[in-house]
Amino acid sequence: MLDVVIIGSGPAGLSAAIYAKRANLDAVVLEKEYLGTGQIAYSSRVDNYPGLPGKDGYSLGEAFLEHAEGLGVTIEEAEVTAITKKEQSFVISCEDGKNIETKTVVYAAGCQNRRLGVPGEEKLLAKGVSFCAVCDGAFYKGKKAAVIGGGDTALDDALYLSDICEQVYLIHRRAEFRGAEKTKKKLEELSNVTILTNTRVQEIIGEDKVDGIILDNGGTIAVDGVFEAVGMIPNTELLKSLDVLDEKGYVIAGEDCSSSLAGLFVAGDVRTKSLRQVVTAVADGAVAIQSATGYIKGME
Ligand code: NAP
């Protein structure tokens, strides 16, 4: 029986792996993507991780992976298909038929950005299509950007980009915004922000970089960057039957990263929290292992 199975090898999972190794726990990391390091790999530049300004997300993820592997952490490429709670343990079932028994689980499977799903989006990912204004906004200094969405993320992103870009278009499919009225008011007062409501993006155009967007009213806008802020989807399908999720599908857990299910800990974007960043994900990984270690000691 293992001490801990860590599910996911993004920054939260790899940080948990490093802390598990240092705590001398019998641990394994399960990751479905070959050499995957989570969503961070898609960020063209991470400027807010202390000490490593300007690092691209792929390299940062790789550095986390190398650090964990250098300590001898076992990382297996495996897709988890079920997590079954037993009295004093969990059984983790994988697609290849393998079952692993463990005292604790650190669930760090992350989130995925909801995507617009329009033509041009896939081709221009990281070539002008971004899901993170704080990560990638600096590339659009003095340029034109479109932000898509009507929630707090879209409003905050538009405000953030308005300080950097020459022109920002905020495009929302309805007339009413979900995000804070106060932010919307601020945006309305800015001369370099144009708000388009009841408008959908139909296509993102460009070959090797974004050149513009085509709207459902037939209009075309020339932009250099498209920031999609149309919500997140937590990867928590596996936990649905365990009664640990909030109404949006995030695992309910406080700063100690303990879920309501004994032995199940959660780290990173998949946890209920206010700031989803690499720096908070790696912090969670460390804390989740500390909590798991305390739990295991309590079992003995
Ligand atoms: P969100 O609140 O779920 O908003 C997503 C937005 O995307 C909605 O306006 C939605 O439109 C739009 N949308 C969804 N699918 C779309 C599609 N296919 N095409 C076009 N538009 C689409 O997500 P979020 O803004 O990321 O916020 C998530 C949570 O974090 C919220 O609870 C938010 O309050 C919180 N948050 C808070 C702050 C803050 O306090 N400063 C900052 C960021 C996030 P409809 O409105 O038409 O559904």
mmCIF file of C-alpha atoms and ligand atoms in Angstrom:
data_model
loop_
_atom_site.group_PDB
_atom_site.id
_atom_site.type_symbol
_atom_site.label_atom_id
_atom_site.label_comp_id
_atom_site.label_asym_id
_atom_site.label_seq_id
_atom_site.Cartn_x
_atom_site.Cartn_y
_atom_site.Cartn_z
ATOM 1 C CA MET A 1 0.000 0.000 0.000
ATOM 2 C CA LEU A 2 1.372 3.424 -0.973
ATOM 3 C CA ASP A 3 1.277 6.450 1.302
ATOM 4 C CA VAL A 4 0.076 8.810 -1.399
ATOM 5 C CA VAL A 5 -0.998 8.791 -5.008
ATOM 6 C CA ILE A 6 -0.703 12.211 -6.615
ATOM 7 C CA ILE A 7 -3.026 12.645 -9.570
ATOM 8 C CA GLY A 8 -1.766 15.200 -12.064
ATOM 9 C CA SER A 9 1.733 16.464 -12.825
ATOM 10 C CA GLY A 10 1.140 20.163 -13.224
ATOM 11 C CA PRO A 11 2.868 22.591 -10.842
ATOM 12 C CA ALA A 12 0.632 21.493 -7.920
ATOM 13 C CA GLY A 13 1.186 17.774 -8.470
ATOM 14 C CA LEU A 14 4.933 18.102 -9.013
ATOM 15 C CA SER A 15 5.322 20.310 -5.965
ATOM 16 C CA ALA A 16 3.387 17.686 -3.971
ATOM 17 C CA ALA A 17 5.715 15.015 -5.394
ATOM 18 C CA ILE A 18 8.823 16.940 -4.322
ATOM 19 C CA TYR A 19 7.446 17.435 -0.815
ATOM 20 C CA ALA A 20 6.325 13.797 -0.606
ATOM 21 C CA LYS A 21 9.814 12.609 -1.530
ATOM 22 C CA ARG A 22 11.392 14.920 1.021
ATOM 23 C CA ALA A 23 8.929 13.651 3.657
ATOM 24 C CA ASN A 24 10.016 10.104 2.790
ATOM 25 C CA LEU A 25 6.520 9.033 1.759
ATOM 26 C CA ASP A 26 5.917 6.141 -0.617
ATOM 27 C CA ALA A 27 4.440 8.116 -3.469
ATOM 28 C CA VAL A 28 3.619 7.888 -7.133
ATOM 29 C CA VAL A 29 2.470 10.581 -9.545
ATOM 30 C CA LEU A 30 -0.055 9.553 -12.198
ATOM 31 C CA GLU A 31 -0.300 11.754 -15.278
ATOM 32 C CA LYS A 32 -2.298 10.945 -18.383
ATOM 33 C CA GLU A 33 -0.236 13.081 -20.761
ATOM 34 C CA TYR A 34 3.274 11.933 -21.716
ATOM 35 C CA LEU A 35 5.696 14.241 -19.865
ATOM 36 C CA GLY A 36 2.733 16.531 -19.167
ATOM 37 C CA THR A 37 3.127 19.515 -16.882
ATOM 38 C CA GLY A 38 -0.430 20.807 -17.017
ATOM 39 C CA GLN A 39 -1.830 24.051 -18.356
ATOM 40 C CA ILE A 40 1.343 25.995 -17.608
ATOM 41 C CA ALA A 41 2.927 24.448 -20.698
ATOM 42 C CA TYR A 42 0.596 26.562 -22.845
ATOM 43 C CA SER A 43 1.595 29.901 -21.370
ATOM 44 C CA SER A 44 4.031 31.700 -23.623
ATOM 45 C CA ARG A 45 5.638 33.580 -20.767
ATOM 46 C CA VAL A 46 5.370 33.467 -16.984
ATOM 47 C CA ASP A 47 6.466 36.768 -15.522
ATOM 48 C CA ASN A 48 4.951 36.442 -12.068
ATOM 49 C CA TYR A 49 6.727 33.411 -10.645
ATOM 50 C CA PRO A 50 9.273 34.849 -8.223
ATOM 51 C CA GLY A 51 12.895 34.560 -9.187
ATOM 52 C CA LEU A 52 12.328 33.380 -12.745
ATOM 53 C CA PRO A 53 10.996 36.348 -14.699
ATOM 54 C CA GLY A 54 10.435 35.844 -18.389
ATOM 55 C CA LYS A 55 10.471 32.057 -18.311
ATOM 56 C CA ASP A 56 8.110 30.456 -20.794
ATOM 57 C CA GLY A 57 5.503 28.159 -19.281
ATOM 58 C CA TYR A 58 6.779 25.066 -21.048
ATOM 59 C CA SER A 59 10.301 25.504 -19.657
ATOM 60 C CA LEU A 60 9.005 26.260 -16.183
ATOM 61 C CA GLY A 61 6.907 23.077 -16.218
ATOM 62 C CA GLU A 62 9.914 21.136 -17.504
ATOM 63 C CA ALA A 63 12.063 22.553 -14.688
ATOM 64 C CA PHE A 64 9.478 21.357 -12.114
ATOM 65 C CA LEU A 65 9.466 17.937 -13.766
ATOM 66 C CA GLU A 66 13.262 17.695 -13.801
ATOM 67 C CA HIS A 67 13.403 18.748 -10.161
ATOM 68 C CA ALA A 68 10.933 16.018 -9.155
ATOM 69 C CA GLU A 69 12.607 13.362 -11.318
ATOM 70 C CA GLY A 70 16.021 14.398 -9.986
ATOM 71 C CA LEU A 71 14.826 13.528 -6.484
ATOM 72 C CA GLY A 72 13.743 10.097 -7.699
ATOM 73 C CA VAL A 73 10.009 10.702 -7.750
ATOM 74 C CA THR A 74 8.093 7.998 -9.620
ATOM 75 C CA ILE A 75 5.957 9.494 -12.366
ATOM 76 C CA GLU A 76 3.804 7.091 -14.351
ATOM 77 C CA GLU A 77 1.934 7.845 -17.532
ATOM 78 C CA ALA A 78 -1.526 6.585 -16.660
ATOM 79 C CA GLU A 79 -5.079 7.757 -17.060
ATOM 80 C CA VAL A 80 -7.070 7.325 -13.863
ATOM 81 C CA THR A 81 -10.558 5.992 -14.521
ATOM 82 C CA ALA A 82 -11.893 5.625 -10.951
ATOM 83 C CA ILE A 83 -11.120 6.535 -7.355
ATOM 84 C CA THR A 84 -12.780 4.171 -4.896
ATOM 85 C CA LYS A 85 -12.856 4.909 -1.178
ATOM 86 C CA LYS A 86 -12.306 1.933 1.128
ATOM 87 C CA GLU A 87 -12.500 2.058 4.917
ATOM 88 C CA GLN A 88 -8.831 2.989 5.493
ATOM 89 C CA SER A 89 -7.572 3.494 1.936
ATOM 90 C CA PHE A 90 -8.348 4.342 -1.680
ATOM 91 C CA VAL A 91 -8.122 2.189 -4.778
ATOM 92 C CA ILE A 92 -7.014 4.091 -7.865
ATOM 93 C CA SER A 93 -8.013 2.338 -11.077
ATOM 94 C CA CYS A 94 -6.202 3.127 -14.304
ATOM 95 C CA GLU A 95 -7.181 2.706 -17.932
ATOM 96 C CA ASP A 96 -4.583 -0.038 -18.468
ATOM 97 C CA GLY A 97 -6.357 -2.162 -15.833
ATOM 98 C CA LYS A 98 -3.898 -1.444 -13.033
ATOM 99 C CA ASN A 99 -5.280 -0.846 -9.507
ATOM 100 C CA ILE A 100 -3.166 0.979 -6.919
ATOM 101 C CA GLU A 101 -3.997 0.993 -3.224
ATOM 102 C CA THR A 102 -3.000 4.059 -1.240
ATOM 103 C CA LYS A 103 -3.591 5.581 2.178
ATOM 104 C CA THR A 104 -4.110 9.067 0.750
ATOM 105 C CA VAL A 105 -4.729 10.855 -2.528
ATOM 106 C CA VAL A 106 -3.533 14.306 -3.538
ATOM 107 C CA TYR A 107 -5.844 15.308 -6.350
ATOM 108 C CA ALA A 108 -4.128 17.875 -8.571
ATOM 109 C CA ALA A 109 -5.788 17.309 -11.935
ATOM 110 C CA GLY A 110 -6.246 21.008 -12.682
ATOM 111 C CA CYS A 111 -8.753 22.778 -14.841
ATOM 112 C CA GLN A 112 -9.133 23.336 -18.489
ATOM 113 C CA ASN A 113 -10.069 26.631 -20.041
ATOM 114 C CA ARG A 114 -13.427 26.591 -21.690
ATOM 115 C CA ARG A 115 -12.788 27.360 -25.334
ATOM 116 C CA LEU A 116 -14.792 29.272 -27.849
ATOM 117 C CA GLY A 117 -14.528 26.419 -30.323
ATOM 118 C CA VAL A 118 -14.415 28.679 -33.362
ATOM 119 C CA PRO A 119 -12.387 28.209 -36.557
ATOM 120 C CA GLY A 120 -8.813 29.472 -36.250
ATOM 121 C CA GLU A 121 -8.675 29.047 -32.467
ATOM 122 C CA GLU A 122 -6.744 25.776 -32.340
ATOM 123 C CA LYS A 123 -4.283 26.789 -35.076
ATOM 124 C CA LEU A 124 -3.451 30.106 -33.378
ATOM 125 C CA LEU A 125 -3.107 28.867 -29.791
ATOM 126 C CA ALA A 126 -0.004 30.539 -28.282
ATOM 127 C CA LYS A 127 0.314 32.500 -31.543
ATOM 128 C CA GLY A 128 -1.973 35.263 -30.389
ATOM 129 C CA VAL A 129 -4.758 33.240 -28.780
ATOM 130 C CA SER A 130 -4.296 33.209 -25.020
ATOM 131 C CA PHE A 131 -6.283 32.297 -21.920
ATOM 132 C CA CYS A 132 -4.293 34.423 -19.490
ATOM 133 C CA ALA A 133 -3.922 38.206 -19.734
ATOM 134 C CA VAL A 134 -1.676 38.382 -16.673
ATOM 135 C CA CYS A 135 0.678 35.809 -18.251
ATOM 136 C CA ASP A 136 0.718 37.019 -21.841
ATOM 137 C CA GLY A 137 -0.533 40.619 -21.788
ATOM 138 C CA ALA A 138 2.946 42.153 -21.869
ATOM 139 C CA PHE A 139 3.435 40.855 -25.431
ATOM 140 C CA TYR A 140 0.716 43.202 -26.638
ATOM 141 C CA LYS A 141 2.275 46.464 -25.476
ATOM 142 C CA GLY A 142 1.051 49.202 -27.796
ATOM 143 C CA LYS A 143 -0.959 46.660 -29.809
ATOM 144 C CA LYS A 144 -4.619 45.743 -30.195
ATOM 145 C CA ALA A 145 -6.294 42.945 -28.264
ATOM 146 C CA ALA A 146 -9.756 41.458 -27.943
ATOM 147 C CA VAL A 147 -11.056 39.950 -24.715
ATOM 148 C CA ILE A 148 -13.968 37.542 -25.036
ATOM 149 C CA GLY A 149 -16.383 36.893 -22.153
ATOM 150 C CA GLY A 150 -18.637 38.660 -19.693
ATOM 151 C CA GLY A 151 -17.486 37.406 -16.283
ATOM 152 C CA ASP A 152 -15.038 38.863 -13.785
ATOM 153 C CA THR A 153 -12.073 37.335 -15.585
ATOM 154 C CA ALA A 154 -12.988 39.026 -18.858
ATOM 155 C CA LEU A 155 -13.592 42.387 -17.160
ATOM 156 C CA ASP A 156 -10.375 42.156 -15.123
ATOM 157 C CA ASP A 157 -8.413 41.072 -18.195
ATOM 158 C CA ALA A 158 -9.779 43.978 -20.246
ATOM 159 C CA LEU A 159 -8.832 46.407 -17.480
ATOM 160 C CA TYR A 160 -5.390 44.883 -17.124
ATOM 161 C CA LEU A 161 -4.777 45.029 -20.874
ATOM 162 C CA SER A 162 -6.061 48.595 -21.129
ATOM 163 C CA ASP A 163 -2.884 49.706 -19.319
ATOM 164 C CA ILE A 164 -0.712 47.871 -21.828
ATOM 165 C CA CYS A 165 -2.474 47.880 -25.179
ATOM 166 C CA GLU A 166 -3.238 50.694 -27.565
ATOM 167 C CA GLN A 167 -6.796 49.394 -27.984
ATOM 168 C CA VAL A 168 -8.850 46.728 -26.216
ATOM 169 C CA TYR A 169 -12.139 45.295 -27.473
ATOM 170 C CA LEU A 170 -14.282 43.560 -24.852
ATOM 171 C CA ILE A 171 -16.723 41.285 -26.625
ATOM 172 C CA HIS A 172 -19.610 39.599 -24.798
ATOM 173 C CA ARG A 173 -22.390 37.462 -26.200
ATOM 174 C CA ARG A 174 -25.146 39.013 -24.027
ATOM 175 C CA ALA A 175 -26.128 42.536 -22.984
ATOM 176 C CA GLU A 176 -25.653 41.927 -19.237
ATOM 177 C CA PHE A 177 -22.294 41.111 -17.704
ATOM 178 C CA ARG A 178 -21.833 38.553 -14.943
ATOM 179 C CA GLY A 179 -18.738 40.365 -13.687
ATOM 180 C CA ALA A 180 -18.560 43.296 -11.242
ATOM 181 C CA GLU A 181 -20.520 46.395 -12.245
ATOM 182 C CA LYS A 182 -17.767 48.566 -10.784
ATOM 183 C CA THR A 183 -15.172 47.146 -13.176
ATOM 184 C CA LYS A 184 -17.545 47.459 -16.103
ATOM 185 C CA LYS A 185 -18.088 51.152 -15.243
ATOM 186 C CA LYS A 186 -14.321 51.732 -15.128
ATOM 187 C CA LEU A 187 -13.951 50.130 -18.541
ATOM 188 C CA GLU A 188 -16.725 52.295 -19.998
ATOM 189 C CA GLU A 189 -14.762 55.383 -18.967
ATOM 190 C CA LEU A 190 -11.562 54.341 -20.717
ATOM 191 C CA SER A 191 -10.955 55.837 -24.138
ATOM 192 C CA ASN A 192 -8.957 52.852 -25.401
ATOM 193 C CA VAL A 193 -11.622 50.261 -24.489
ATOM 194 C CA THR A 194 -14.526 49.430 -26.782
ATOM 195 C CA ILE A 195 -17.284 47.216 -25.363
ATOM 196 C CA LEU A 196 -19.299 45.184 -27.831
ATOM 197 C CA THR A 197 -22.316 43.360 -26.365
ATOM 198 C CA ASN A 198 -24.728 40.917 -27.996
ATOM 199 C CA THR A 199 -21.784 39.972 -30.168
ATOM 200 C CA ARG A 200 -20.117 36.630 -30.757
ATOM 201 C CA VAL A 201 -16.787 35.826 -32.311
ATOM 202 C CA GLN A 202 -17.276 33.588 -35.312
ATOM 203 C CA GLU A 203 -13.709 33.078 -36.412
ATOM 204 C CA ILE A 204 -10.159 34.004 -35.468
ATOM 205 C CA ILE A 205 -8.130 34.842 -38.551
ATOM 206 C CA GLY A 206 -4.411 34.710 -39.273
ATOM 207 C CA GLU A 207 -1.840 32.200 -40.475
ATOM 208 C CA ASP A 208 1.215 32.151 -38.171
ATOM 209 C CA LYS A 209 -0.189 34.860 -35.873
ATOM 210 C CA VAL A 210 -3.540 36.386 -35.093
ATOM 211 C CA ASP A 211 -4.557 39.085 -37.579
ATOM 212 C CA GLY A 212 -8.129 39.655 -36.453
ATOM 213 C CA ILE A 213 -11.558 38.295 -35.620
ATOM 214 C CA ILE A 214 -14.752 37.935 -37.585
ATOM 215 C CA LEU A 215 -17.925 38.747 -35.646
ATOM 216 C CA ASP A 216 -21.408 37.299 -36.041
ATOM 217 C CA ASN A 217 -22.663 40.697 -37.250
ATOM 218 C CA GLY A 218 -20.404 40.266 -40.265
ATOM 219 C CA GLY A 219 -17.821 42.809 -39.090
ATOM 220 C CA THR A 220 -14.099 42.160 -38.890
ATOM 221 C CA ILE A 221 -11.775 43.692 -36.299
ATOM 222 C CA ALA A 222 -7.995 43.739 -36.712
ATOM 223 C CA VAL A 223 -6.337 42.604 -33.473
ATOM 224 C CA ASP A 224 -2.955 41.142 -32.544
ATOM 225 C CA GLY A 225 -4.168 39.103 -29.599
ATOM 226 C CA VAL A 226 -7.343 37.306 -28.552
ATOM 227 C CA PHE A 227 -7.826 36.632 -24.842
ATOM 228 C CA GLU A 228 -10.523 34.058 -24.231
ATOM 229 C CA ALA A 229 -12.089 34.415 -20.779
ATOM 230 C CA VAL A 230 -15.174 32.266 -21.156
ATOM 231 C CA GLY A 231 -14.839 30.302 -17.920
ATOM 232 C CA MET A 232 -12.959 27.301 -16.596
ATOM 233 C CA ILE A 233 -13.891 23.637 -16.418
ATOM 234 C CA PRO A 234 -12.422 21.785 -13.410
ATOM 235 C CA ASN A 235 -11.226 18.260 -14.193
ATOM 236 C CA THR A 236 -13.292 16.589 -11.489
ATOM 237 C CA GLU A 237 -15.392 14.002 -13.335
ATOM 238 C CA LEU A 238 -13.654 11.300 -11.276
ATOM 239 C CA LEU A 239 -14.790 12.830 -7.990
ATOM 240 C CA LYS A 240 -18.458 13.350 -8.794
ATOM 241 C CA SER A 241 -19.641 10.328 -6.829
ATOM 242 C CA LEU A 242 -17.567 11.231 -3.736
ATOM 243 C CA ASP A 243 -19.673 14.247 -2.744
ATOM 244 C CA VAL A 244 -16.736 16.663 -2.375
ATOM 245 C CA LEU A 245 -17.511 19.215 -5.116
ATOM 246 C CA ASP A 246 -19.115 22.632 -5.055
ATOM 247 C CA GLU A 247 -21.847 23.608 -7.512
ATOM 248 C CA LYS A 248 -19.246 24.599 -10.129
ATOM 249 C CA GLY A 249 -17.393 21.306 -9.870
ATOM 250 C CA TYR A 250 -14.371 22.474 -7.808
ATOM 251 C CA VAL A 251 -13.226 20.372 -4.837
ATOM 252 C CA ILE A 252 -14.239 22.119 -1.638
ATOM 253 C CA ALA A 253 -11.142 22.574 0.539
ATOM 254 C CA GLY A 254 -9.599 25.335 2.595
ATOM 255 C CA GLU A 255 -5.985 26.432 2.927
ATOM 256 C CA ASP A 256 -5.012 23.071 4.488
ATOM 257 C CA CYS A 257 -6.038 21.414 1.197
ATOM 258 C CA SER A 258 -8.142 18.787 3.018
ATOM 259 C CA SER A 259 -11.403 17.790 1.380
ATOM 260 C CA SER A 260 -14.405 16.617 3.387
ATOM 261 C CA LEU A 261 -13.470 13.015 2.565
ATOM 262 C CA ALA A 262 -10.866 11.607 4.985
ATOM 263 C CA GLY A 263 -7.584 10.982 3.156
ATOM 264 C CA LEU A 264 -8.471 12.973 0.027
ATOM 265 C CA PHE A 265 -6.394 16.125 -0.362
ATOM 266 C CA VAL A 266 -6.562 18.597 -3.201
ATOM 267 C CA ALA A 267 -4.025 20.986 -4.687
ATOM 268 C CA GLY A 268 -3.957 23.650 -7.380
ATOM 269 C CA ASP A 269 -6.585 25.066 -9.698
ATOM 270 C CA VAL A 270 -9.055 22.293 -8.982
ATOM 271 C CA ARG A 271 -9.505 23.475 -5.371
ATOM 272 C CA THR A 272 -11.951 26.176 -4.292
ATOM 273 C CA LYS A 273 -9.746 29.285 -4.031
ATOM 274 C CA SER A 274 -9.588 32.917 -5.081
ATOM 275 C CA LEU A 275 -6.334 33.022 -7.069
ATOM 276 C CA ARG A 276 -5.428 30.342 -9.574
ATOM 277 C CA GLN A 277 -1.746 30.867 -10.418
ATOM 278 C CA VAL A 278 1.425 28.737 -10.530
ATOM 279 C CA VAL A 279 2.590 30.265 -7.282
ATOM 280 C CA THR A 280 -0.589 29.257 -5.437
ATOM 281 C CA ALA A 281 -0.604 25.804 -7.070
ATOM 282 C CA VAL A 282 2.915 24.954 -5.878
ATOM 283 C CA ALA A 283 2.029 26.232 -2.417
ATOM 284 C CA ASP A 284 -0.986 23.909 -2.366
ATOM 285 C CA GLY A 285 1.157 20.935 -3.355
ATOM 286 C CA ALA A 286 3.401 21.483 -0.342
ATOM 287 C CA VAL A 287 0.502 22.048 2.049
ATOM 288 C CA ALA A 288 -1.458 19.032 0.758
ATOM 289 C CA ILE A 289 1.519 16.760 1.515
ATOM 290 C CA GLN A 290 1.896 18.259 4.970
ATOM 291 C CA SER A 291 -1.796 17.556 5.628
ATOM 292 C CA ALA A 292 -1.538 14.059 4.149
ATOM 293 C CA THR A 293 1.504 13.317 6.324
ATOM 294 C CA GLY A 294 -0.426 14.391 9.428
ATOM 295 C CA TYR A 295 -3.349 12.206 8.378
ATOM 296 C CA ILE A 296 -1.111 9.152 7.837
ATOM 297 C CA LYS A 297 0.537 9.668 11.244
ATOM 298 C CA GLY A 298 -2.953 9.799 12.776
ATOM 299 C CA MET A 299 -3.773 6.419 11.199
ATOM 300 C CA GLU A 300 -0.812 4.726 12.857
HETATM 301 P P1 NAP B 1 -17.624 32.984 -15.594
HETATM 302 O O1 NAP B 1 -18.072 33.839 -14.479
HETATM 303 O O2 NAP B 1 -18.146 31.595 -15.716
HETATM 304 O O3 NAP B 1 -17.891 33.785 -16.934
HETATM 305 C C1 NAP B 1 -17.696 33.211 -18.168
HETATM 306 C C2 NAP B 1 -18.207 34.184 -19.220
HETATM 307 O O4 NAP B 1 -17.951 33.609 -20.476
HETATM 308 C C3 NAP B 1 -19.716 34.442 -19.143
HETATM 309 O O5 NAP B 1 -19.959 35.821 -19.332
HETATM 310 C C4 NAP B 1 -20.269 33.630 -20.299
HETATM 311 O O6 NAP B 1 -21.353 34.240 -20.957
HETATM 312 C C5 NAP B 1 -19.120 33.640 -21.266
HETATM 313 N N1 NAP B 1 -19.140 32.459 -22.110
HETATM 314 C C6 NAP B 1 -19.181 31.152 -21.740
HETATM 315 N N2 NAP B 1 -19.132 30.357 -22.822
HETATM 316 C C7 NAP B 1 -19.067 31.185 -23.891
HETATM 317 C C8 NAP B 1 -19.000 30.973 -25.283
HETATM 318 N N3 NAP B 1 -18.985 29.746 -25.805
HETATM 319 N N4 NAP B 1 -18.954 32.048 -26.107
HETATM 320 C C9 NAP B 1 -18.946 33.301 -25.599
HETATM 321 N N5 NAP B 1 -19.015 33.584 -24.294
HETATM 322 C C10 NAP B 1 -19.069 32.524 -23.445
HETATM 323 O O7 NAP B 1 -16.028 32.769 -15.590
HETATM 324 P P2 NAP B 1 -14.867 33.728 -15.041
HETATM 325 O O8 NAP B 1 -15.069 35.127 -15.482
HETATM 326 O O9 NAP B 1 -13.592 33.036 -15.379
HETATM 327 O O10 NAP B 1 -15.061 33.692 -13.469
HETATM 328 C C11 NAP B 1 -15.057 32.428 -12.776
HETATM 329 C C12 NAP B 1 -15.302 32.693 -11.285
HETATM 330 O O11 NAP B 1 -14.151 33.337 -10.743
HETATM 331 C C13 NAP B 1 -16.479 33.600 -11.050
HETATM 332 O O12 NAP B 1 -17.115 33.191 -9.862
HETATM 333 C C14 NAP B 1 -15.854 34.944 -10.868
HETATM 334 O O13 NAP B 1 -16.637 35.825 -10.075
HETATM 335 C C15 NAP B 1 -14.546 34.580 -10.167
HETATM 336 N N6 NAP B 1 -13.545 35.597 -10.450
HETATM 337 C C16 NAP B 1 -13.489 36.662 -9.622
HETATM 338 C C17 NAP B 1 -12.602 37.666 -9.867
HETATM 339 C C18 NAP B 1 -12.564 38.847 -8.987
HETATM 340 O O14 NAP B 1 -13.236 38.822 -7.985
HETATM 341 N N7 NAP B 1 -11.840 39.877 -9.334
HETATM 342 C C19 NAP B 1 -11.739 37.618 -10.967
HETATM 343 C C20 NAP B 1 -11.822 36.508 -11.809
HETATM 344 C C21 NAP B 1 -12.745 35.519 -11.542
HETATM 345 P P3 NAP B 1 -22.815 34.336 -20.278
HETATM 346 O O15 NAP B 1 -22.702 35.388 -19.229
HETATM 347 O O16 NAP B 1 -23.672 34.667 -21.424
HETATM 348 O O17 NAP B 1 -23.069 32.959 -19.721
#
